[in-house]
Amino acid sequence: MHLPFFGCFMQQHPNAPRAINQLLLENNFTNIIELGTHDGGLSVFLAIYCYLSKNVATSQNSNEPVLYKNRTHHKSPKSFYTFDNVIRDQSIVNLIEALGGKFHEFDILTNEMCVSYVSKLIQNEGRTLLLCDNGDKVKEFNIYSKFLKPGDVIMSHDFFKNENDFEDAKRANKWFS
């Protein structure tokens, strides 16, 4: 599914941005790593979040209540990295990088240098959110999950083989919607 997202596209369920936002609200991730940029809509969403985490909220009017924003984990600097084996939209890659994100063109499943690099990113200080969103989620999970630290989170999508499995998972409260 190609979900239009403020001028770019993401291959996500329409409720995915809200679910991911909830995950970010509840967790203080320092490193966000996405395996599989594809159209880049989700990457832009995550790059914006990380960009804003590095900027202190300010106001021209001292009576405005901006200080509380600076006291949340959303204002502790976060880093965003995304990997894909091809660039599908150079303007999206340019936007991700303008926001301070890092795009890397690698095959994350077979390139040993890439596996080593991602493993080092996962080991960076702080909690890591690792999104397995490339072509072979099971293989990605098996390659990269062994590098996670306690408290890190790994997630994947396109998990359900068909609409019936997805609907069954929703009924069993295994999907946030």
PDB file of N, CA and C in Angstrom, residues 93-149:
ATOM      1  N   VAL A  93      15.711  11.486  -0.300  1.00  0.00           N
ATOM      2  CA  VAL A  93      17.013  11.264   0.341  1.00  0.00           C
ATOM      3  C   VAL A  93      17.640  12.602   0.712  1.00  0.00           C
ATOM      4  N   ASN A  94      17.548  13.585  -0.179  1.00  0.00           N
ATOM      5  CA  ASN A  94      18.084  14.917   0.116  1.00  0.00           C
ATOM      6  C   ASN A  94      17.399  15.533   1.331  1.00  0.00           C
ATOM      7  N   LEU A  95      16.080  15.362   1.433  1.00  0.00           N
ATOM      8  CA  LEU A  95      15.332  15.899   2.572  1.00  0.00           C
ATOM      9  C   LEU A  95      15.749  15.204   3.864  1.00  0.00           C
ATOM     10  N   ILE A  96      15.852  13.882   3.837  1.00  0.00           N
ATOM     11  CA  ILE A  96      16.283  13.131   5.028  1.00  0.00           C
ATOM     12  C   ILE A  96      17.636  13.651   5.506  1.00  0.00           C
ATOM     13  N   GLU A  97      18.559  13.839   4.573  1.00  0.00           N
ATOM     14  CA  GLU A  97      19.893  14.308   4.941  1.00  0.00           C
ATOM     15  C   GLU A  97      19.884  15.770   5.371  1.00  0.00           C
ATOM     16  N   ALA A  98      19.027  16.609   4.769  1.00  0.00           N
ATOM     17  CA  ALA A  98      18.909  18.007   5.202  1.00  0.00           C
ATOM     18  C   ALA A  98      18.401  18.092   6.638  1.00  0.00           C
ATOM     19  N   LEU A  99      17.614  17.099   7.039  1.00  0.00           N
ATOM     20  CA  LEU A  99      17.105  17.039   8.410  1.00  0.00           C
ATOM     21  C   LEU A  99      18.111  16.409   9.376  1.00  0.00           C
ATOM     22  N   GLY A 100      19.273  16.029   8.869  1.00  0.00           N
ATOM     23  CA  GLY A 100      20.313  15.463   9.729  1.00  0.00           C
ATOM     24  C   GLY A 100      20.331  13.952   9.751  1.00  0.00           C
ATOM     25  N   GLY A 101      19.409  13.311   9.041  1.00  0.00           N
ATOM     26  CA  GLY A 101      19.414  11.858   8.956  1.00  0.00           C
ATOM     27  C   GLY A 101      20.520  11.392   8.026  1.00  0.00           C
ATOM     28  N   LYS A 102      20.835  10.127   8.123  1.00  0.00           N
ATOM     29  CA  LYS A 102      21.889   9.540   7.286  1.00  0.00           C
ATOM     30  C   LYS A 102      21.285   8.435   6.436  1.00  0.00           C
ATOM     31  N   PHE A 103      21.395   8.573   5.113  1.00  0.00           N
ATOM     32  CA  PHE A 103      20.967   7.528   4.190  1.00  0.00           C
ATOM     33  C   PHE A 103      22.205   6.790   3.707  1.00  0.00           C
ATOM     34  N   HIS A 104      22.122   5.458   3.713  1.00  0.00           N
ATOM     35  CA  HIS A 104      23.228   4.633   3.225  1.00  0.00           C
ATOM     36  C   HIS A 104      22.693   3.662   2.181  1.00  0.00           C
ATOM     37  N   GLU A 105      23.347   3.645   1.025  1.00  0.00           N
ATOM     38  CA  GLU A 105      22.948   2.753  -0.053  1.00  0.00           C
ATOM     39  C   GLU A 105      23.780   1.475   0.036  1.00  0.00           C
ATOM     40  N   PHE A 106      23.201   0.461   0.686  1.00  0.00           N
ATOM     41  CA  PHE A 106      23.848  -0.831   0.890  1.00  0.00           C
ATOM     42  C   PHE A 106      22.798  -1.926   0.804  1.00  0.00           C
ATOM     43  N   ASP A 107      23.240  -3.120   0.491  1.00  0.00           N
ATOM     44  CA  ASP A 107      22.394  -4.293   0.634  1.00  0.00           C
ATOM     45  C   ASP A 107      22.593  -4.785   2.070  1.00  0.00           C
ATOM     46  N   ILE A 108      21.614  -4.557   2.909  1.00  0.00           N
ATOM     47  CA  ILE A 108      21.749  -4.851   4.340  1.00  0.00           C
ATOM     48  C   ILE A 108      21.730  -6.346   4.645  1.00  0.00           C
ATOM     49  N   LEU A 109      21.384  -7.153   3.660  1.00  0.00           N
ATOM     50  CA  LEU A 109      21.308  -8.599   3.883  1.00  0.00           C
ATOM     51  C   LEU A 109      22.589  -9.331   3.522  1.00  0.00           C
ATOM     52  N   THR A 110      23.381  -8.787   2.605  1.00  0.00           N
ATOM     53  CA  THR A 110      24.552  -9.530   2.122  1.00  0.00           C
ATOM     54  C   THR A 110      25.871  -8.784   2.280  1.00  0.00           C
ATOM     55  N   ASN A 111      25.838  -7.496   2.507  1.00  0.00           N
ATOM     56  CA  ASN A 111      27.060  -6.704   2.588  1.00  0.00           C
ATOM     57  C   ASN A 111      27.613  -6.765   4.017  1.00  0.00           C
ATOM     58  N   GLU A 112      28.697  -7.492   4.217  1.00  0.00           N
ATOM     59  CA  GLU A 112      29.264  -7.682   5.561  1.00  0.00           C
ATOM     60  C   GLU A 112      29.722  -6.357   6.176  1.00  0.00           C
ATOM     61  N   MET A 113      30.232  -5.444   5.353  1.00  0.00           N
ATOM     62  CA  MET A 113      30.626  -4.129   5.860  1.00  0.00           C
ATOM     63  C   MET A 113      29.408  -3.389   6.423  1.00  0.00           C
ATOM     64  N   CYS A 114      28.275  -3.517   5.752  1.00  0.00           N
ATOM     65  CA  CYS A 114      27.044  -2.883   6.224  1.00  0.00           C
ATOM     66  C   CYS A 114      26.569  -3.525   7.522  1.00  0.00           C
ATOM     67  N   VAL A 115      26.585  -4.851   7.594  1.00  0.00           N
ATOM     68  CA  VAL A 115      26.175  -5.546   8.820  1.00  0.00           C
ATOM     69  C   VAL A 115      27.036  -5.092   9.988  1.00  0.00           C
ATOM     70  N   SER A 116      28.335  -4.971   9.772  1.00  0.00           N
ATOM     71  CA  SER A 116      29.245  -4.517  10.815  1.00  0.00           C
ATOM     72  C   SER A 116      28.932  -3.080  11.234  1.00  0.00           C
ATOM     73  N   TYR A 117      28.685  -2.225  10.248  1.00  0.00           N
ATOM     74  CA  TYR A 117      28.376  -0.814  10.523  1.00  0.00           C
ATOM     75  C   TYR A 117      27.076  -0.689  11.318  1.00  0.00           C
ATOM     76  N   VAL A 118      26.025  -1.391  10.885  1.00  0.00           N
ATOM     77  CA  VAL A 118      24.747  -1.328  11.599  1.00  0.00           C
ATOM     78  C   VAL A 118      24.904  -1.882  13.014  1.00  0.00           C
ATOM     79  N   SER A 119      25.667  -2.951  13.177  1.00  0.00           N
ATOM     80  CA  SER A 119      25.865  -3.508  14.517  1.00  0.00           C
ATOM     81  C   SER A 119      26.533  -2.490  15.439  1.00  0.00           C
ATOM     82  N   LYS A 120      27.462  -1.712  14.903  1.00  0.00           N
ATOM     83  CA  LYS A 120      28.113  -0.661  15.704  1.00  0.00           C
ATOM     84  C   LYS A 120      27.138   0.463  16.040  1.00  0.00           C
ATOM     85  N   LEU A 121      26.260   0.816  15.100  1.00  0.00           N
ATOM     86  CA  LEU A 121      25.248   1.836  15.385  1.00  0.00           C
ATOM     87  C   LEU A 121      24.321   1.373  16.501  1.00  0.00           C
ATOM     88  N   ILE A 122      23.918   0.107  16.438  1.00  0.00           N
ATOM     89  CA  ILE A 122      23.054  -0.447  17.484  1.00  0.00           C
ATOM     90  C   ILE A 122      23.754  -0.375  18.839  1.00  0.00           C
ATOM     91  N   GLN A 123      25.049  -0.576  18.862  1.00  0.00           N
ATOM     92  CA  GLN A 123      25.801  -0.575  20.109  1.00  0.00           C
ATOM     93  C   GLN A 123      26.096   0.823  20.637  1.00  0.00           C
ATOM     94  N   ASN A 124      25.767   1.861  19.859  1.00  0.00           N
ATOM     95  CA  ASN A 124      25.959   3.226  20.359  1.00  0.00           C
ATOM     96  C   ASN A 124      25.235   3.401  21.690  1.00  0.00           C
ATOM     97  N   GLU A 125      25.701   4.345  22.471  1.00  0.00           N
ATOM     98  CA  GLU A 125      25.092   4.627  23.767  1.00  0.00           C
ATOM     99  C   GLU A 125      23.616   4.983  23.596  1.00  0.00           C
ATOM    100  N   GLY A 126      22.803   4.570  24.538  1.00  0.00           N
ATOM    101  CA  GLY A 126      21.380   4.866  24.510  1.00  0.00           C
ATOM    102  C   GLY A 126      20.578   3.726  23.907  1.00  0.00           C
ATOM    103  N   ARG A 127      19.270   3.892  23.962  1.00  0.00           N
ATOM    104  CA  ARG A 127      18.354   2.878  23.431  1.00  0.00           C
ATOM    105  C   ARG A 127      18.241   3.003  21.922  1.00  0.00           C
ATOM    106  N   THR A 128      18.115   1.867  21.273  1.00  0.00           N
ATOM    107  CA  THR A 128      17.979   1.824  19.825  1.00  0.00           C
ATOM    108  C   THR A 128      16.607   1.281  19.442  1.00  0.00           C
ATOM    109  N   LEU A 129      15.988   1.926  18.463  1.00  0.00           N
ATOM    110  CA  LEU A 129      14.802   1.401  17.807  1.00  0.00           C
ATOM    111  C   LEU A 129      15.257   0.941  16.433  1.00  0.00           C
ATOM    112  N   LEU A 130      15.117  -0.343  16.160  1.00  0.00           N
ATOM    113  CA  LEU A 130      15.531  -0.925  14.888  1.00  0.00           C
ATOM    114  C   LEU A 130      14.288  -1.374  14.136  1.00  0.00           C
ATOM    115  N   LEU A 131      14.059  -0.772  12.970  1.00  0.00           N
ATOM    116  CA  LEU A 131      12.901  -1.106  12.145  1.00  0.00           C
ATOM    117  C   LEU A 131      13.342  -1.980  10.984  1.00  0.00           C
ATOM    118  N   CYS A 132      12.887  -3.220  10.966  1.00  0.00           N
ATOM    119  CA  CYS A 132      13.183  -4.138   9.868  1.00  0.00           C
ATOM    120  C   CYS A 132      12.088  -3.961   8.825  1.00  0.00           C
ATOM    121  N   ASP A 133      12.425  -3.316   7.729  1.00  0.00           N
ATOM    122  CA  ASP A 133      11.418  -2.939   6.747  1.00  0.00           C
ATOM    123  C   ASP A 133      11.955  -3.103   5.329  1.00  0.00           C
ATOM    124  N   ASN A 134      12.864  -4.027   5.140  1.00  0.00           N
ATOM    125  CA  ASN A 134      13.451  -4.269   3.830  1.00  0.00           C
ATOM    126  C   ASN A 134      12.721  -5.446   3.176  1.00  0.00           C
ATOM    127  N   GLY A 135      13.356  -6.142   2.307  1.00  0.00           N
ATOM    128  CA  GLY A 135      12.701  -7.188   1.527  1.00  0.00           C
ATOM    129  C   GLY A 135      12.501  -8.517   2.215  1.00  0.00           C
ATOM    130  N   ASP A 136      13.300  -8.835   3.235  1.00  0.00           N
ATOM    131  CA  ASP A 136      13.205 -10.133   3.901  1.00  0.00           C
ATOM    132  C   ASP A 136      13.270  -9.895   5.403  1.00  0.00           C
ATOM    133  N   LYS A 137      12.098  -9.616   5.989  1.00  0.00           N
ATOM    134  CA  LYS A 137      12.034  -9.225   7.406  1.00  0.00           C
ATOM    135  C   LYS A 137      12.578 -10.302   8.337  1.00  0.00           C
ATOM    136  N   VAL A 138      12.300 -11.568   8.048  1.00  0.00           N
ATOM    137  CA  VAL A 138      12.775 -12.652   8.912  1.00  0.00           C
ATOM    138  C   VAL A 138      14.305 -12.699   8.895  1.00  0.00           C
ATOM    139  N   LYS A 139      14.895 -12.591   7.722  1.00  0.00           N
ATOM    140  CA  LYS A 139      16.356 -12.610   7.621  1.00  0.00           C
ATOM    141  C   LYS A 139      16.963 -11.387   8.306  1.00  0.00           C
ATOM    142  N   GLU A 140      16.359 -10.222   8.097  1.00  0.00           N
ATOM    143  CA  GLU A 140      16.844  -8.999   8.771  1.00  0.00           C
ATOM    144  C   GLU A 140      16.816  -9.184  10.283  1.00  0.00           C
ATOM    145  N   PHE A 141      15.686  -9.672  10.785  1.00  0.00           N
ATOM    146  CA  PHE A 141      15.544  -9.880  12.216  1.00  0.00           C
ATOM    147  C   PHE A 141      16.631 -10.818  12.719  1.00  0.00           C
ATOM    148  N   ASN A 142      16.847 -11.917  12.014  1.00  0.00           N
ATOM    149  CA  ASN A 142      17.838 -12.902  12.445  1.00  0.00           C
ATOM    150  C   ASN A 142      19.262 -12.370  12.379  1.00  0.00           C
ATOM    151  N   ILE A 143      19.563 -11.530  11.414  1.00  0.00           N
ATOM    152  CA  ILE A 143      20.913 -10.962  11.305  1.00  0.00           C
ATOM    153  C   ILE A 143      21.165  -9.940  12.400  1.00  0.00           C
ATOM    154  N   TYR A 144      20.227  -9.026  12.608  1.00  0.00           N
ATOM    155  CA  TYR A 144      20.499  -7.847  13.434  1.00  0.00           C
ATOM    156  C   TYR A 144      20.026  -7.945  14.885  1.00  0.00           C
ATOM    157  N   SER A 145      19.090  -8.835  15.192  1.00  0.00           N
ATOM    158  CA  SER A 145      18.570  -8.903  16.563  1.00  0.00           C
ATOM    159  C   SER A 145      19.647  -9.283  17.568  1.00  0.00           C
ATOM    160  N   LYS A 146      20.643 -10.039  17.148  1.00  0.00           N
ATOM    161  CA  LYS A 146      21.692 -10.473  18.082  1.00  0.00           C
ATOM    162  C   LYS A 146      22.580  -9.320  18.559  1.00  0.00           C
ATOM    163  N   PHE A 147      22.492  -8.168  17.896  1.00  0.00           N
ATOM    164  CA  PHE A 147      23.312  -7.015  18.286  1.00  0.00           C
ATOM    165  C   PHE A 147      22.599  -6.080  19.265  1.00  0.00           C
ATOM    166  N   LEU A 148      21.316  -6.318  19.510  1.00  0.00           N
ATOM    167  CA  LEU A 148      20.539  -5.419  20.371  1.00  0.00           C
ATOM    168  C   LEU A 148      21.019  -5.468  21.815  1.00  0.00           C
ATOM    169  N   LYS A 149      20.942  -4.314  22.467  1.00  0.00           N
ATOM    170  CA  LYS A 149      21.268  -4.194  23.883  1.00  0.00           C
ATOM    171  C   LYS A 149      19.989  -4.355  24.701  1.00  0.00           C
TER     172      LYS A 149
END
